[in-house]
Coordinates of C-alpha atoms and ligand atoms in Angstrom, one line a residue:
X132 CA -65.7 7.3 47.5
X133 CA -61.9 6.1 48.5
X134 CA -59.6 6.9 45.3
X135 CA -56.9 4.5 46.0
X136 CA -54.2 2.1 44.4
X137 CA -54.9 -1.5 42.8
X138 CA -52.1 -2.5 45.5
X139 CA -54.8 -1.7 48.2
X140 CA -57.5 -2.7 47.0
X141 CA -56.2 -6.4 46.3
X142 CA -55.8 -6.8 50.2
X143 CA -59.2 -6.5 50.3
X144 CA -59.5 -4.2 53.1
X145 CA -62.4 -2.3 51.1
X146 CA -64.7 -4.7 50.5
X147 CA -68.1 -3.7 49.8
X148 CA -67.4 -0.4 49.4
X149 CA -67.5 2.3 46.8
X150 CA -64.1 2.8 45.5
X151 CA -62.6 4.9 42.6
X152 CA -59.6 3.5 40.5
X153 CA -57.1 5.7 37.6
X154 CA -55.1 3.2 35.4
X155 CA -54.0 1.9 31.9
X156 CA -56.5 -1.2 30.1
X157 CA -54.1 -4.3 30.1
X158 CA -56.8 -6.3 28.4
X159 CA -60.6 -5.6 27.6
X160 CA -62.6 -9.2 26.9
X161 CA -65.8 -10.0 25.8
X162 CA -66.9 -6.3 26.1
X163 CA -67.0 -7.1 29.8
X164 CA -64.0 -7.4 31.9
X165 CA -60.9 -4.7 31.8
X166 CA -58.3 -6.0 33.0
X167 CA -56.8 -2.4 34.8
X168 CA -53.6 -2.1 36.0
X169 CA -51.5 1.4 37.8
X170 CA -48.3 0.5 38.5
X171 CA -48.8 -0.1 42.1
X172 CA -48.2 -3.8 41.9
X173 CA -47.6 -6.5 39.3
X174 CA -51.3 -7.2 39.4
X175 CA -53.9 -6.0 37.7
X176 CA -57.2 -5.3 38.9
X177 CA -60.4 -7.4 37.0
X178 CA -63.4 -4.6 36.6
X179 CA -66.4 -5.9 35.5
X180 CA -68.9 -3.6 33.5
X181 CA -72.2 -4.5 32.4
X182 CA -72.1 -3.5 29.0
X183 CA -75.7 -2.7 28.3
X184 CA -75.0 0.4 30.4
X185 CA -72.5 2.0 28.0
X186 CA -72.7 3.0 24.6
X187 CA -70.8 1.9 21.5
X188 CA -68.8 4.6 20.9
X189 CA -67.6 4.5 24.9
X190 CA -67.0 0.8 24.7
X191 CA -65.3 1.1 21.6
X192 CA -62.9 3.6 23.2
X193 CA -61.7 0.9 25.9
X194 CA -58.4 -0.3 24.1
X195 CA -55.1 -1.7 25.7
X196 CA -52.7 1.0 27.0
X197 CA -56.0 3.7 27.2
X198 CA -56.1 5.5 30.5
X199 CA -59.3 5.4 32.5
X200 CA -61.1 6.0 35.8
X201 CA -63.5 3.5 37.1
X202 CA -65.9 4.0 40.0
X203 CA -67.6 0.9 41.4
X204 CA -68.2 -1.9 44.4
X205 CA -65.2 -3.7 45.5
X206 CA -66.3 -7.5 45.9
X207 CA -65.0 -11.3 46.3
X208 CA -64.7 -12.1 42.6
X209 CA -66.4 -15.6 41.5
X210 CA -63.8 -16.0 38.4
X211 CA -60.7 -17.9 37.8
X212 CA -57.6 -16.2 38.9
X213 CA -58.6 -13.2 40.9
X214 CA -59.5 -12.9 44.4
X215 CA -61.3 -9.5 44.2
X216 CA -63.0 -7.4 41.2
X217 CA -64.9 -4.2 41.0
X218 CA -67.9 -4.2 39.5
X219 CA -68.4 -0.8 37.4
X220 CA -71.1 1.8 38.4
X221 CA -68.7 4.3 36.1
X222 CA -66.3 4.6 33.6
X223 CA -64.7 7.8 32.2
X224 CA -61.9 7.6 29.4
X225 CA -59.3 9.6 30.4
X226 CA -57.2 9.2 27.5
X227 CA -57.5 7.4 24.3
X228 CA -55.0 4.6 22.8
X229 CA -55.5 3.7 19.3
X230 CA -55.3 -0.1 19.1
X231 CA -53.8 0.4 15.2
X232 CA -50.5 2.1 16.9
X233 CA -50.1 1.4 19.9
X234 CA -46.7 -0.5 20.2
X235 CA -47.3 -2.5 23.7
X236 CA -50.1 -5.1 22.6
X237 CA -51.2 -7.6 25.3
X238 CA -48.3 -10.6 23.7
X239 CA -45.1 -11.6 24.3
X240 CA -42.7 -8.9 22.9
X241 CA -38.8 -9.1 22.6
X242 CA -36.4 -7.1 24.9
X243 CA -35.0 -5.9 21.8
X244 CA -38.3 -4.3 20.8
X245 CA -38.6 -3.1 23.9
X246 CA -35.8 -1.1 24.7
X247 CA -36.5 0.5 21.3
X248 CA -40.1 1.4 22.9
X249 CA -38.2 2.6 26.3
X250 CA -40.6 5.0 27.1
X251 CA -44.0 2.5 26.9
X252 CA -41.8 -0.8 27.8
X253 CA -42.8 0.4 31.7
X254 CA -46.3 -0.6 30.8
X255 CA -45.5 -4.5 30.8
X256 CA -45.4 -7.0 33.6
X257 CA -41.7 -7.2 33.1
X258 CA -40.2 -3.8 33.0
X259 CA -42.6 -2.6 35.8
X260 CA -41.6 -5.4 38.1
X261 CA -38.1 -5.2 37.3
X262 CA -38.0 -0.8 38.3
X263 CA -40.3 -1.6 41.2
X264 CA -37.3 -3.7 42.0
X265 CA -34.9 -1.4 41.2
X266 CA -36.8 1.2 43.3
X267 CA -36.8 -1.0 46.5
X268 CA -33.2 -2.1 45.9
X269 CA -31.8 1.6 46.1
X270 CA -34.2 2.4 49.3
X271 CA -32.3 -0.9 51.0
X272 CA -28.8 0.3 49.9
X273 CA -30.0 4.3 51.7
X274 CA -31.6 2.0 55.0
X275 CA -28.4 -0.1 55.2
X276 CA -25.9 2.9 55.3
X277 CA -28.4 4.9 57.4
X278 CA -29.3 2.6 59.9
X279 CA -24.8 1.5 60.1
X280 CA -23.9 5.2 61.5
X281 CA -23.2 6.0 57.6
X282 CA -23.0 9.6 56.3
X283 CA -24.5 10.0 52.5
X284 CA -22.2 12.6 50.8
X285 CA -23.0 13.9 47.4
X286 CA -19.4 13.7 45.1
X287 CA -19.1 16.0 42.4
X288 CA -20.0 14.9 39.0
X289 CA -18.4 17.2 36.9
X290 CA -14.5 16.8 37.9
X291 CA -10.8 17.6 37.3
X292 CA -9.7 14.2 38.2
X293 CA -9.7 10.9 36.7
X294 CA -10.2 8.7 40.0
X295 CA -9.2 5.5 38.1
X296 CA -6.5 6.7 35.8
X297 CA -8.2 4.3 32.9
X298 CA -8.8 7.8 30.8
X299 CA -12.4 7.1 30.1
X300 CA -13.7 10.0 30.5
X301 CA -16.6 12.2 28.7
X302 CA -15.4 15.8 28.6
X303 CA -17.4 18.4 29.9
X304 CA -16.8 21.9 27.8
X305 CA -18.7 25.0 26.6
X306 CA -15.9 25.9 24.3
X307 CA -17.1 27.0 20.9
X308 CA -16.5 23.4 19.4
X309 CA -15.9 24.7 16.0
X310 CA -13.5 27.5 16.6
X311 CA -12.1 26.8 20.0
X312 CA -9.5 29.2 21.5
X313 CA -5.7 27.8 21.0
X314 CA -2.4 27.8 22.9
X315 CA 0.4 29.4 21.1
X316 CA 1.7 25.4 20.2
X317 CA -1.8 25.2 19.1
X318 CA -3.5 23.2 21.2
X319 CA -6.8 24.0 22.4
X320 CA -6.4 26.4 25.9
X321 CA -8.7 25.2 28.6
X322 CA -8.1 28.2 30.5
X323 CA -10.4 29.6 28.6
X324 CA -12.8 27.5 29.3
X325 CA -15.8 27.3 31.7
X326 CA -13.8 26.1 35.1
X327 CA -10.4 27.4 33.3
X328 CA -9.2 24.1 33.1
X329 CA -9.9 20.9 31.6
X330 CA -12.8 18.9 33.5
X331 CA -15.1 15.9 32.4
X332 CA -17.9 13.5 33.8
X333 CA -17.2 11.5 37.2
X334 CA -15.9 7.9 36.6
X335 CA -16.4 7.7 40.2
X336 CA -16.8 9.6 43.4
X337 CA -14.3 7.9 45.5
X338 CA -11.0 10.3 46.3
X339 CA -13.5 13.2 47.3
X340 CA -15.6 10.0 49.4
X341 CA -12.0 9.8 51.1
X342 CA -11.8 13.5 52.5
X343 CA -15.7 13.1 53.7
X344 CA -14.3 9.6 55.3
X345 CA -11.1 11.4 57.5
X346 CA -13.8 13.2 59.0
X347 CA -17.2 12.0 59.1
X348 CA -15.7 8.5 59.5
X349 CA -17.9 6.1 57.6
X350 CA -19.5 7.6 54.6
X351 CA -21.4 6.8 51.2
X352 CA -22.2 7.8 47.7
X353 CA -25.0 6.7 45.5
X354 CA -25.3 8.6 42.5
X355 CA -24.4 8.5 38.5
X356 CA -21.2 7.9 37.7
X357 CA -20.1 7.9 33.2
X358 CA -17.3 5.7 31.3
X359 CA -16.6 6.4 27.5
X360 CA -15.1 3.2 27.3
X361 CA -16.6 1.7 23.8
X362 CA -18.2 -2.0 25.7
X363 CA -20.9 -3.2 24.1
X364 CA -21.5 -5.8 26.8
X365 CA -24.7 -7.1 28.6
X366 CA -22.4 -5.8 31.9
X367 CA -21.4 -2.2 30.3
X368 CA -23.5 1.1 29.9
X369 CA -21.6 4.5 29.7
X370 CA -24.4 6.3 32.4
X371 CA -24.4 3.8 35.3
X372 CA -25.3 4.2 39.3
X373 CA -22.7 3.5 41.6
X374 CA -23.0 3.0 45.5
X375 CA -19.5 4.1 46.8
X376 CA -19.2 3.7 50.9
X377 CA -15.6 4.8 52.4
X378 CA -14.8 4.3 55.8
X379 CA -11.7 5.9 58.2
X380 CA -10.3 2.8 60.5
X381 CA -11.3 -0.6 57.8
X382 CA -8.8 -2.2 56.7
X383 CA -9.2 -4.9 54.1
X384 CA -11.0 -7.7 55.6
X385 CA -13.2 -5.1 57.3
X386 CA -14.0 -4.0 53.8
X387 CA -14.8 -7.5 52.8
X388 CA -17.0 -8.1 55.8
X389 CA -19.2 -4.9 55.0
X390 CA -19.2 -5.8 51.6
X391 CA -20.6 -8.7 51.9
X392 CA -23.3 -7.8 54.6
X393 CA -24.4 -4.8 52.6
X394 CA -25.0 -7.2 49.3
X395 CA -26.4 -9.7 51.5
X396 CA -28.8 -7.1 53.3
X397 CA -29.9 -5.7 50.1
X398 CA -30.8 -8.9 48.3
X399 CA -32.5 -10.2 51.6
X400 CA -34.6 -6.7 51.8
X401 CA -36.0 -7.1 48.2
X402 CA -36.8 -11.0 48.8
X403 CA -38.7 -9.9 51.7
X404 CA -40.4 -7.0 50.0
X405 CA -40.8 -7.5 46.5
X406 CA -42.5 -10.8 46.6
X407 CA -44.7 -10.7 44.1
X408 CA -42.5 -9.1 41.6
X409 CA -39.8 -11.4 42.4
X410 CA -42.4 -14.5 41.7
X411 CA -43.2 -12.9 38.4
X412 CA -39.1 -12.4 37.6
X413 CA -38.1 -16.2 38.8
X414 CA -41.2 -17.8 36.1
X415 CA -39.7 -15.2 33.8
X416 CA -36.5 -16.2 33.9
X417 CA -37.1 -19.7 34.2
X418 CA -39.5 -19.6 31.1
X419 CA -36.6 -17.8 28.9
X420 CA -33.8 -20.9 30.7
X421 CA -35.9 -23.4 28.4
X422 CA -35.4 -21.6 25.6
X423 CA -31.9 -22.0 25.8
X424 CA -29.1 -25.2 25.2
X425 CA -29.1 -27.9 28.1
X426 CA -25.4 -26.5 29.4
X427 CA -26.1 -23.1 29.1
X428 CA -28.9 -23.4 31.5
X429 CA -28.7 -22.3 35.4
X430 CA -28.4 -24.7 37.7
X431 CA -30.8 -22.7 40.0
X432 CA -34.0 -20.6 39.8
X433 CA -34.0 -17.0 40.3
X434 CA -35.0 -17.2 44.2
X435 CA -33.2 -19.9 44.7
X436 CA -29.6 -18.2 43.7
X437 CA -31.1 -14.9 45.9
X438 CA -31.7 -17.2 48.5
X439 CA -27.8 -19.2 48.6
X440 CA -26.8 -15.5 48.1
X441 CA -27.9 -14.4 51.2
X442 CA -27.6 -18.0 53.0
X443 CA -23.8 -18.7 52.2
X444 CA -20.5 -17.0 52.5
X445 CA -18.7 -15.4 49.7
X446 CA -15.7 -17.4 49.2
X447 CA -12.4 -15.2 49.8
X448 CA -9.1 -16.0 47.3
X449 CA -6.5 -14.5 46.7
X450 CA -5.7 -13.5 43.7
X451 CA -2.3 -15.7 43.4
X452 CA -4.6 -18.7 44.5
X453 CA -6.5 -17.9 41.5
X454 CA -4.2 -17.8 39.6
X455 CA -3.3 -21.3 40.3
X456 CA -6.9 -22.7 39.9
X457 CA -7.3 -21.0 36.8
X458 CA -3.7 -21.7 34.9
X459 CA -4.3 -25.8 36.1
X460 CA -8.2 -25.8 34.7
X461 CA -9.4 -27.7 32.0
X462 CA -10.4 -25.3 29.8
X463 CA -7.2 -23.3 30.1
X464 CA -5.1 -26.5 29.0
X465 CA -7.5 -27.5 26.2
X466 CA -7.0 -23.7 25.0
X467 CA -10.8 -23.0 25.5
X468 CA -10.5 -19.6 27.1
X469 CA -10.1 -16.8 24.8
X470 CA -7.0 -15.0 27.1
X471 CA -5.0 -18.2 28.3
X472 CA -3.2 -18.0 31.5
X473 CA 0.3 -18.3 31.5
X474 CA 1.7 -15.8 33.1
X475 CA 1.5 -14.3 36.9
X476 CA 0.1 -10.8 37.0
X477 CA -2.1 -10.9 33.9
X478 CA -5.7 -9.1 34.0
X479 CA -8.4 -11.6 34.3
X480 CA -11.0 -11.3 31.8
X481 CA -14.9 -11.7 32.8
X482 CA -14.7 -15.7 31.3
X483 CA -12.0 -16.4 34.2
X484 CA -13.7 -14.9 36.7
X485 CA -17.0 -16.5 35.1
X486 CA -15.4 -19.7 35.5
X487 CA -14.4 -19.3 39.3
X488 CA -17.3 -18.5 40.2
X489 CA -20.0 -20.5 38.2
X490 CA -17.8 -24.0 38.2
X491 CA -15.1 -23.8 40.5
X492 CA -16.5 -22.4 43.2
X493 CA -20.1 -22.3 42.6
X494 CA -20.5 -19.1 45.0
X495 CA -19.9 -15.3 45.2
X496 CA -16.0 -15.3 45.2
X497 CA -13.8 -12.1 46.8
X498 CA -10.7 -12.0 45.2
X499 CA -8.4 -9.8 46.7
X500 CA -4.3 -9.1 46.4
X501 CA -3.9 -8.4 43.1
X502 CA -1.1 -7.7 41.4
X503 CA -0.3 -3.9 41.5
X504 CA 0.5 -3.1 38.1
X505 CA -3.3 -4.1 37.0
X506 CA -5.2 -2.1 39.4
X507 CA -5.3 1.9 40.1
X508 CA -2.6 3.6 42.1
X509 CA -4.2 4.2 45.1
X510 CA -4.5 0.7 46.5
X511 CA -2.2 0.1 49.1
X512 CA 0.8 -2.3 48.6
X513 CA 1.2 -5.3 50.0
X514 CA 5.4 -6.2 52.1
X515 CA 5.9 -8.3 49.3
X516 CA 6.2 -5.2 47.1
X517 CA 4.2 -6.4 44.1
X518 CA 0.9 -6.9 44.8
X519 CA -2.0 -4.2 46.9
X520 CA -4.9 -4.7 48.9
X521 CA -7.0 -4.8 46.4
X522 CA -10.4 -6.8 46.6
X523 CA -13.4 -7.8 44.2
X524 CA -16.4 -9.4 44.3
X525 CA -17.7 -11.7 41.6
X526 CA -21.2 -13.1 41.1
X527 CA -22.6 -16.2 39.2
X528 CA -23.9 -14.2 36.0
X529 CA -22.5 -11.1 36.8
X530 CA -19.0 -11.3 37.1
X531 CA -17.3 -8.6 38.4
X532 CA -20.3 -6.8 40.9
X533 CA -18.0 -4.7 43.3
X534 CA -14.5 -3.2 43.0
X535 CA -12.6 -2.0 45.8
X536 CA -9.6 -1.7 47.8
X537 CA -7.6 -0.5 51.0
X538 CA -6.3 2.7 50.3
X539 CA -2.5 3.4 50.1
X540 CA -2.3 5.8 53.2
X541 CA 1.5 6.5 53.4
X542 CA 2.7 9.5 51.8
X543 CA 5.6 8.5 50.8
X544 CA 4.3 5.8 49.1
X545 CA 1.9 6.4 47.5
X546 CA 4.0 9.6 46.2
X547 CA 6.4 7.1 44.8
X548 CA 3.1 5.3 43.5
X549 CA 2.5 8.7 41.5
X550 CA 5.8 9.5 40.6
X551 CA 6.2 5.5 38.7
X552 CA 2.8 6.6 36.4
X553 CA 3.0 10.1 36.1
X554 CA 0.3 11.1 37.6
X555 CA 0.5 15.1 38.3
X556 CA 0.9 15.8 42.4
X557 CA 0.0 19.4 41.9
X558 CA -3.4 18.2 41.0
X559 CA -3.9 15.7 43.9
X560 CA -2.1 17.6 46.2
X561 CA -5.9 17.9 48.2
X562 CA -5.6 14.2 47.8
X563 CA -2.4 13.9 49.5
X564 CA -2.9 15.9 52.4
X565 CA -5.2 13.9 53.5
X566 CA -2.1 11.6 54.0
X567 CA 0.1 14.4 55.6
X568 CA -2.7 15.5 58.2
X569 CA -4.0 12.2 60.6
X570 CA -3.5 10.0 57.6
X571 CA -5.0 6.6 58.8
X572 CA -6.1 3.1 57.4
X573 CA -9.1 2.9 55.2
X574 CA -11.1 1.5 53.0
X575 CA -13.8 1.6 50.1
X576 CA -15.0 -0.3 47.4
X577 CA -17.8 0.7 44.3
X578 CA -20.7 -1.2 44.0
X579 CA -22.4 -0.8 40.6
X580 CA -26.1 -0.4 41.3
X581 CA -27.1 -1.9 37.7
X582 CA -25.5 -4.8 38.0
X583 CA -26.9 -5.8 41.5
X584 CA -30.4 -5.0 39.8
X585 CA -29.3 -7.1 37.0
X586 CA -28.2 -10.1 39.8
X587 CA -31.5 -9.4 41.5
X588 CA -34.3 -9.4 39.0
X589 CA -32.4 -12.2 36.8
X590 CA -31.9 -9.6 33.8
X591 CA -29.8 -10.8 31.1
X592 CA -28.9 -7.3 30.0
X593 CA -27.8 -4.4 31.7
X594 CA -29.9 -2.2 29.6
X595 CA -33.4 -3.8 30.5
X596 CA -32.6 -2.6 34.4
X597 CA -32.1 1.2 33.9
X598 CA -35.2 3.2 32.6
X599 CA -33.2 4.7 29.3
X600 CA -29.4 3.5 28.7
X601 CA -26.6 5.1 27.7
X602 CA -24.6 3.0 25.4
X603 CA -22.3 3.8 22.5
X604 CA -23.7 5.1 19.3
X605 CA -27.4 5.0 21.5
X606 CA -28.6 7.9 23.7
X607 CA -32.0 8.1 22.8
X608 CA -34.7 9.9 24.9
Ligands
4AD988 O1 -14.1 -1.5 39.7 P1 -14.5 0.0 39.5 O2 -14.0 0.7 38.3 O3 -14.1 0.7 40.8 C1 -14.1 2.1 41.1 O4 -14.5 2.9 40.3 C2 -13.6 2.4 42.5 N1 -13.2 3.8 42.5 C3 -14.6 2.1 43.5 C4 -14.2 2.4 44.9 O5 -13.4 1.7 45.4 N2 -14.9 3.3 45.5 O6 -16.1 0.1 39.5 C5 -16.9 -0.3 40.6 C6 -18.0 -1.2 40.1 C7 -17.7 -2.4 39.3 O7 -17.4 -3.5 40.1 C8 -18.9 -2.7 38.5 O8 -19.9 -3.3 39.3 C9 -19.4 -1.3 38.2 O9 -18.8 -0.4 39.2 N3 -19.1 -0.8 36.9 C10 -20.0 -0.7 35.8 N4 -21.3 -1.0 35.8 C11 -21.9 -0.8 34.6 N5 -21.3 -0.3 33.5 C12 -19.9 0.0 33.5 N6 -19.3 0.5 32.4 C13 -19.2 -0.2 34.7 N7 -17.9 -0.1 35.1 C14 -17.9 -0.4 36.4
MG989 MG1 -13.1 -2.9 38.8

């Protein structure tokens, strides 16, 4: 008796042979087939009882969602739709569903509903396929690193510094809340707290990535990084995963070149081994496309766009050259976009770089060059004195996928840099030594693991790609 995974057993390898299966009913017709399915693969597996074997009460328990064991024969199925079935010697219930509650019931259900059912929504073809995804997505980003002569570092996650300066932070205390300890101008005194200071959730790991990079040379982070910025976006949760790499000796282009190889690798490692979840995802997708207006409608299906994605180059503009396309576009002179472009140096918003990317260019875009006084102070500035080496990469759908930059390694600088925005040198002052002791060029950017998920699995929203998301006013489980 082999116990074994559906996966397995639909390549057939154990034909004709006795073979014992755990899993949770999908679908039990005409008191006869169970449609049984574990979570190794999209697929279930079809197990055919003969029902004048069991009793009532047994076949009675055999609802969708229950948990069972079947032992049986594998063997060549005659039916529709199935290449191989097992055809039941046993069946124990391992654990009962009642059919009255059980939320997950073999129909379409909505996302919405779904993410409200977070902890059963991994039961459907959908949400398993998407995580199985998800799981072989973050495997490619560890294989990439690992087999590029990269170092995985773990960053802190509780902190004392805001990396980005955007003040977004989640603050991490044990102070009595109600009756906290005061300063004698009556503000609340840290030093009395846990770390004796003031310290909150990582925005991201990227100036401690730095130290690790002046000395292992090319390193990465993948882990949780938190933003209390109030987003209610499909593109935004507060908990999100981001893939950090940092490398001694890159300057800008190299940066560009690794970032897009390391997208390209990724996406090309789940096309290759998450075929049949990836099938399921592109009908998915292209099923919910009908449902929606003509123009609204992608161009391309799911494997398609993975396919140009890993077949093209992304296009590289600066940001002044976007500037350009954006202020002379059509719907910025008939006032369509919400924030109009007038003005060199403005942010752009996610519909302008929406628009570069989905009708100008109709590619993955790199913008890079920005203007310094929108990005964060450690970017390195350009001769011309107002703009840094600053670089992102937009996707069709996405937007904004990776952010990242060369880093300012002058000490003077980037000390002048601090000074302009107040930022306290005392605090950094392990930040810049690593410019007064074999400072050198280098390089980073931040990849945000959901949203590559999101690119990949053709996701609408961020919070159908991470098993239970963090998003304001929602923590639930
Ligand atoms: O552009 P960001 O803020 O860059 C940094 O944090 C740099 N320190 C990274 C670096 O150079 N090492 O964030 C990087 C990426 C974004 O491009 C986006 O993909 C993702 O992180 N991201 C989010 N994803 C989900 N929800 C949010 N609230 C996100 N904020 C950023
Ligand atoms: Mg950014």
């Amino acid at each position: 008796m082999i116990k074994t995974s559906v996966a397995t057993l639909l390549e057939g390898t154990n034909l004709q042979q006795t073979v014992t299966i755990n899993g949770w009913v999908r679908t039990f017709r005409s008191n006869r087939f169970i449609a049984l399915n574990d979570g190794s693969t999209i697929h279930s597996i079809q197990c055919v009882l003969a029902f004048e074997d069991f009793d009532e009460v047994t076949l009675k328990r055999i609802n969708t969602g229950a948990a069972i064991a079947v032992t049986g024969t594998l063997v060549e199925s005659l039916g529709k739709g199935q290449r191989f079935e097992i055809q039941i010697s046993e069946l124990t219930i391992l654990g009962n569903s009642n059919p009255e509650e059980y939320p997950i019931q073999p129909k379409r259900h909505s996302l919405e509903f779904l993410r409200e059912n977070a902890h059963l929504r991994i039961r459907t073809n959908t949400f398993s396929a998407v995580m199985r995804v998800r799981s072989k997505l973050s495997f490619a980003v560890h294989k990439y690193f690992q087999d590029n002569g990269f170092h995985y570092v773990n960053t802190p996650i509780i902190t004392g510094s805001d990396a980005e300066g955007a003040g977004e932070m989640f603050k991490v205390t044990n102070l009595d809340t109600k009756n906290p300890p005061l300063t004698t101008d009556g503000k609340i005194d840290y030093t009395k707290d846990f770390f004796g200071k003031e310290t909150n959730l990582t925005v991201s790991g990227q100036l401690e990535a730095e130290t690790y990079a002046m000395g292992l040379g090319k390193v990465y982070t993948f882990g949780p990084t938190f933003r209390a910025e109030n987003s209610n976006t499909t593109r935004h949760l507060a908990e999100f995963w981001m893939i950090e790499p940092e490398m001694a000796f890159f300057d800008l282009d190299d940066n560009m070149d690794l970032a897009q190889d390391f997208i390209q690798y990724t996406v090309r490692y789940v096309l290759e081994n998450c075929q049949d979840d990836l099938a399921f995802l592109d009908q998915r997708l292209t099923q919910e496309e009908k449902s929606k207006p003509a123009i609204e409608r992608s161009e391309m299906t799911l494997l398609e766009k993975l396919n140009f994605v890993i077949d093209n180059n992304f296009k590289r503009v600066s940001y002044t050259e976007a500037f350009d396309i954006l202020r002379n576009s059509k719907p910025n002179k008939k006032k369509k976009f919400k924030f109009p472009i007038n003005e060199w140096g403005v942010d752009l918003q996610s519909e302008h770089e929406r628009f570069l990317v989905e009708k100008h260019f109709k590619c993955p875009v790199i913008l890079f060059d920005y203007p310094a006084n929108i990005k964060a102070f450690y970017m390195r500035l350009n001769k011309d004195g107002k703009t840094v080496r600053a670089m992102d990469v937009l996707f069709p759908g996405i937007g904004e996928i990776v952010g990242g930059a060369q880093r300012e390694e002058r000490l003077d600088v980037l000390i002048q840099k601090m000074k302009a925005l107040n930022i306290d040198e005392e605090e950094l002052k392990w930040y810049l030594d690593l410019r007064k002791f074999g400072t050198c060029v280098h390089s980073g950017f931040g990849l945000g693991f959901e949203r590559l998920v999101q690119f990949t699995t053709g996701m609408g929203n961020i919070r159908d790609v991470i098993p239970f998301p963090r998003t304001p006013q929602n923590a639930a489980f």
